[in-house]
Tab-separated table of C-alpha atoms in Angstrom:
chain	number	residue	atom	x	y	z
A	1	UNK	CA	-3.201	-12.582	11.146
A	2	UNK	CA	-5.092	-9.623	12.669
A	3	UNK	CA	-8.636	-10.580	13.839
A	4	UNK	CA	-10.361	-7.627	12.052
A	5	UNK	CA	-8.914	-8.698	8.802
A	6	UNK	CA	-10.843	-11.932	8.892
A	7	UNK	CA	-13.919	-9.871	8.070
A	8	UNK	CA	-12.581	-8.988	4.577
A	9	UNK	CA	-12.561	-11.711	2.029
A	10	UNK	CA	-9.242	-12.411	0.258
A	11	UNK	CA	-9.254	-10.449	-3.079
A	12	UNK	CA	-12.411	-8.841	-2.258
A	13	UNK	CA	-13.391	-5.794	-4.479
A	14	UNK	CA	-14.268	-2.536	-2.990
A	15	UNK	CA	-17.723	-1.119	-3.408
A	16	UNK	CA	-18.058	1.346	-6.229
A	17	UNK	CA	-16.717	4.639	-5.069
A	18	UNK	CA	-17.549	8.294	-5.782
A	19	UNK	CA	-13.812	8.825	-6.042
A	20	UNK	CA	-13.666	7.120	-9.394
A	21	UNK	CA	-14.737	8.741	-12.655
A	22	UNK	CA	-14.929	7.093	-16.051
A	23	UNK	CA	-14.666	9.478	-19.069
A	24	UNK	CA	-16.221	8.952	-22.509
A	25	UNK	CA	-12.611	8.423	-24.012
A	26	UNK	CA	-12.217	5.425	-21.828
A	27	UNK	CA	-9.767	7.042	-19.389
A	28	UNK	CA	-10.149	6.862	-15.553
A	29	UNK	CA	-9.845	9.596	-12.928
A	30	UNK	CA	-9.176	8.589	-9.335
A	31	UNK	CA	-9.452	11.081	-6.534
A	32	UNK	CA	-6.981	10.329	-3.699
A	33	UNK	CA	-8.371	10.290	-0.197
A	34	UNK	CA	-6.784	10.131	3.222
A	35	UNK	CA	-5.926	6.574	4.330
A	36	UNK	CA	-7.735	4.945	7.244
A	37	UNK	CA	-6.845	1.604	8.916
A	38	UNK	CA	-10.366	0.210	8.150
A	39	UNK	CA	-10.587	1.681	4.604
A	40	UNK	CA	-7.364	-0.095	3.652
A	41	UNK	CA	-8.194	-3.563	4.939
A	42	UNK	CA	-9.076	-5.034	1.547
A	43	UNK	CA	-5.455	-4.348	0.434
A	44	UNK	CA	-3.367	-4.807	3.662
A	45	UNK	CA	-2.756	-2.791	6.617
A	46	UNK	CA	-1.735	0.626	7.711
A	47	UNK	CA	1.404	0.492	9.865
A	48	UNK	CA	0.696	3.046	12.617
A	49	UNK	CA	-1.404	3.757	15.635
A	50	UNK	CA	-5.080	3.051	14.652
A	51	UNK	CA	-7.263	6.017	14.587
A	52	UNK	CA	-10.003	6.310	17.301
A	53	UNK	CA	-12.971	4.098	16.261
A	54	UNK	CA	-10.973	1.796	13.962
A	55	UNK	CA	-11.807	-1.989	13.981
A	56	UNK	CA	-8.258	-2.475	15.031
A	57	UNK	CA	-8.219	-0.135	18.065
A	58	UNK	CA	-9.247	-2.749	20.748
A	59	UNK	CA	-6.580	-5.240	19.811
A	60	UNK	CA	-3.716	-2.726	19.508
A	61	UNK	CA	-4.176	-0.974	22.860
A	62	UNK	CA	-0.857	0.119	24.163
A	63	UNK	CA	1.033	-1.846	26.828
A	64	UNK	CA	3.949	-0.561	28.848
A	65	UNK	CA	7.329	-1.693	27.538
A	66	UNK	CA	11.153	-1.075	28.099
A	67	UNK	CA	10.875	-0.631	31.742
A	68	UNK	CA	8.077	1.905	31.311
A	69	UNK	CA	10.026	4.172	28.924
A	70	UNK	CA	7.999	3.087	25.847
A	71	UNK	CA	4.425	2.131	24.800
A	72	UNK	CA	4.060	-0.974	22.603
A	73	UNK	CA	1.057	-1.123	20.182
A	74	UNK	CA	0.810	-4.793	19.336
A	75	UNK	CA	-0.293	-6.358	16.188
A	76	UNK	CA	-0.942	-3.215	14.082
A	77	UNK	CA	-0.088	-5.092	10.911
A	78	UNK	CA	0.516	-8.632	9.556
A	79	UNK	CA	3.411	-9.898	7.395
A	80	UNK	CA	2.450	-12.900	5.441
A	81	UNK	CA	4.187	-15.242	3.072
A	82	UNK	CA	2.740	-18.215	1.056
A	83	UNK	CA	5.710	-20.193	-0.320
A	84	UNK	CA	3.711	-23.118	-1.491
A	85	UNK	CA	5.910	-25.105	-4.015
A	86	UNK	CA	8.393	-22.214	-4.609
A	87	UNK	CA	12.056	-22.459	-3.962
A	88	UNK	CA	12.958	-21.398	-0.338
A	89	UNK	CA	12.613	-17.671	0.004
A	90	UNK	CA	14.386	-15.080	2.110
A	91	UNK	CA	13.002	-12.041	3.846
A	92	UNK	CA	14.849	-9.052	2.404
A	93	UNK	CA	15.114	-5.544	3.884
A	94	UNK	CA	15.981	-2.924	1.395
A	95	UNK	CA	16.189	0.952	1.367
A	96	UNK	CA	14.346	2.794	-1.296
A	97	UNK	CA	15.304	6.439	-1.893
A	98	UNK	CA	12.215	7.883	-3.565
A	99	UNK	CA	12.227	11.036	-5.525
A	100	UNK	CA	9.227	13.361	-5.479
A	101	UNK	CA	6.858	12.922	-8.413
A	102	UNK	CA	5.017	15.929	-9.592
A	103	UNK	CA	4.991	15.851	-13.379
A	104	UNK	CA	1.769	17.785	-13.228
A	105	UNK	CA	0.964	19.705	-10.014
A	106	UNK	CA	-2.066	18.134	-8.202
A	107	UNK	CA	-2.216	14.919	-10.319
A	108	UNK	CA	-0.362	11.832	-11.321
A	109	UNK	CA	-0.667	9.460	-14.145
A	110	UNK	CA	-0.486	5.715	-13.468
A	111	UNK	CA	1.327	3.626	-16.087
A	112	UNK	CA	2.031	0.249	-14.483
A	113	UNK	CA	0.914	-1.797	-11.430
A	114	UNK	CA	2.602	-4.688	-9.753
A	115	UNK	CA	2.103	-7.290	-7.220
A	116	UNK	CA	3.936	-9.832	-5.111
A	117	UNK	CA	2.047	-13.017	-5.365
A	118	UNK	CA	3.424	-14.912	-2.436
A	119	UNK	CA	4.562	-12.169	-0.010
A	120	UNK	CA	3.485	-9.054	1.884
A	121	UNK	CA	5.532	-5.894	1.078
A	122	UNK	CA	6.126	-3.283	3.736
A	123	UNK	CA	7.016	0.309	3.122
A	124	UNK	CA	8.023	2.320	6.214
A	125	UNK	CA	9.109	6.085	5.758
A	126	UNK	CA	12.216	7.053	7.659
A	127	UNK	CA	13.157	10.400	9.103
A	128	UNK	CA	9.992	12.283	8.357
A	129	UNK	CA	7.296	13.699	10.540
A	130	UNK	CA	3.542	14.188	10.018
A	131	UNK	CA	3.643	17.832	11.168
A	132	UNK	CA	6.225	18.676	8.418
A	133	UNK	CA	3.407	18.072	5.804
A	134	UNK	CA	5.043	15.026	4.190
A	135	UNK	CA	2.589	12.767	2.298
A	136	UNK	CA	2.948	10.026	-0.147
A	137	UNK	CA	0.428	8.444	-2.540
A	138	UNK	CA	-0.497	4.739	-2.795
A	139	UNK	CA	-2.611	3.385	-5.628
A	140	UNK	CA	-4.070	-0.226	-5.092
A	141	UNK	CA	-6.265	-2.763	-6.618
A	142	UNK	CA	-7.779	-6.014	-5.414
A	143	UNK	CA	-5.695	-9.194	-5.392
A	144	UNK	CA	-8.571	-11.107	-6.876
A	145	UNK	CA	-8.153	-9.357	-10.260
A	146	UNK	CA	-6.078	-11.449	-12.774
A	147	UNK	CA	-4.584	-8.050	-13.935
A	148	UNK	CA	-5.047	-4.532	-12.666
A	149	UNK	CA	-8.325	-2.844	-13.432
A	150	UNK	CA	-8.721	0.811	-12.852
A	151	UNK	CA	-12.365	0.600	-12.071
A	152	UNK	CA	-11.651	-1.350	-9.107
A	153	UNK	CA	-8.630	0.868	-7.950
A	154	UNK	CA	-8.470	3.202	-5.150
A	155	UNK	CA	-5.876	5.925	-4.267
A	156	UNK	CA	-4.885	6.933	-0.764
A	157	UNK	CA	-2.825	9.691	0.758
A	158	UNK	CA	-0.518	8.583	3.641
A	159	UNK	CA	1.321	10.811	6.119
A	160	UNK	CA	4.841	10.502	7.422
A	161	UNK	CA	3.980	8.691	10.642
A	162	UNK	CA	2.268	5.761	8.580
A	163	UNK	CA	3.750	2.801	6.764
A	164	UNK	CA	1.916	0.358	4.529
A	165	UNK	CA	1.781	-3.484	4.404
A	166	UNK	CA	0.348	-4.740	1.116
A	167	UNK	CA	-1.146	-8.118	1.357
A	168	UNK	CA	0.169	-10.892	-0.858
A	169	UNK	CA	-1.198	-10.406	-4.404
A	170	UNK	CA	-2.377	-6.848	-3.976
A	171	UNK	CA	-1.934	-4.757	-7.152
A	172	UNK	CA	-0.189	-1.520	-6.446
A	173	UNK	CA	1.577	1.295	-8.285
A	174	UNK	CA	4.950	2.462	-7.223
A	175	UNK	CA	5.038	4.692	-4.227
A	176	UNK	CA	4.609	8.305	-5.136
A	177	UNK	CA	6.362	10.898	-2.872
A	178	UNK	CA	4.669	14.273	-2.679
A	179	UNK	CA	6.850	17.203	-1.698
A	180	UNK	CA	10.099	18.595	-2.596
A	181	UNK	CA	12.666	16.316	-0.828
A	182	UNK	CA	13.802	12.708	-1.467
A	183	UNK	CA	12.391	10.189	1.224
A	184	UNK	CA	13.925	7.040	2.317
A	185	UNK	CA	11.682	3.936	2.953
A	186	UNK	CA	12.617	0.749	4.723
A	187	UNK	CA	11.169	-2.011	2.455
A	188	UNK	CA	10.486	-5.519	3.526
A	189	UNK	CA	9.553	-8.478	1.135
A	190	UNK	CA	10.185	-12.084	0.605
A	191	UNK	CA	11.939	-13.175	-2.391
A	192	UNK	CA	13.443	-16.252	-4.010
A	193	UNK	CA	15.089	-14.865	-6.919
A	194	UNK	CA	12.576	-16.112	-9.459
A	195	UNK	CA	11.004	-13.049	-11.242
A	196	UNK	CA	7.773	-14.941	-11.937
A	197	UNK	CA	7.356	-15.691	-8.325
A	198	UNK	CA	8.683	-12.341	-6.768
A	199	UNK	CA	6.995	-9.673	-8.777
A	200	UNK	CA	4.466	-9.540	-11.611
A	201	UNK	CA	4.389	-6.065	-13.385
A	202	UNK	CA	1.624	-5.076	-15.831
A	203	UNK	CA	1.068	-1.940	-17.904
A	204	UNK	CA	-2.473	-0.776	-17.330
A	205	UNK	CA	-4.981	-0.559	-20.080
A	206	UNK	CA	-6.061	2.995	-20.988
A	207	UNK	CA	-5.162	6.073	-19.270
A	208	UNK	CA	-5.573	6.586	-15.464
A	209	UNK	CA	-5.012	9.749	-13.626
A	210	UNK	CA	-4.992	10.278	-9.814
A	211	UNK	CA	-6.020	13.829	-8.620
A	212	UNK	CA	-4.414	14.820	-5.440
A	213	UNK	CA	-6.486	17.151	-3.293
């Protein structure tokens, strides 16, 4: 486990954010913001080179590797499993081909959230570059909530050189690809074939819309 993560209590709820608006009709509007390593620690880790000034910067200093032809950034993210009394699980690597989602330009409605109670889940985009302008949207909620609550949720914009590691139990919406092209993600998660253990999916209460700057 990364040392910096120990400062974040499991299932901790983020402080109230100006990026959340609650309307009189009971609906919620979330404004997506650029992801940072430190800002995402409540929910998991960003898989990428930590930005300058990050809590993780010191422990991920690059070291020479492969006879000097590469730089290795150690411990940028953790992969956790908590099998407890489950049947033996296996680590599965899949490829998701995600289509762009833009039903209404500049916004996205959230209908369901899911979580994996006993395993991290990693999403790593393949074949895309930050300079090409590719972004994707992640919407997350604290693991400590028994069901997803939009007043505790946050929305983040992630660029093409970054992956995501959700901590076990973190509520999250499906990945939302922004742009015009399909994007492949390498996805890693532990599974034992029991739907109750592997994935919990819940329809959210009320309407929730993410505004994408």
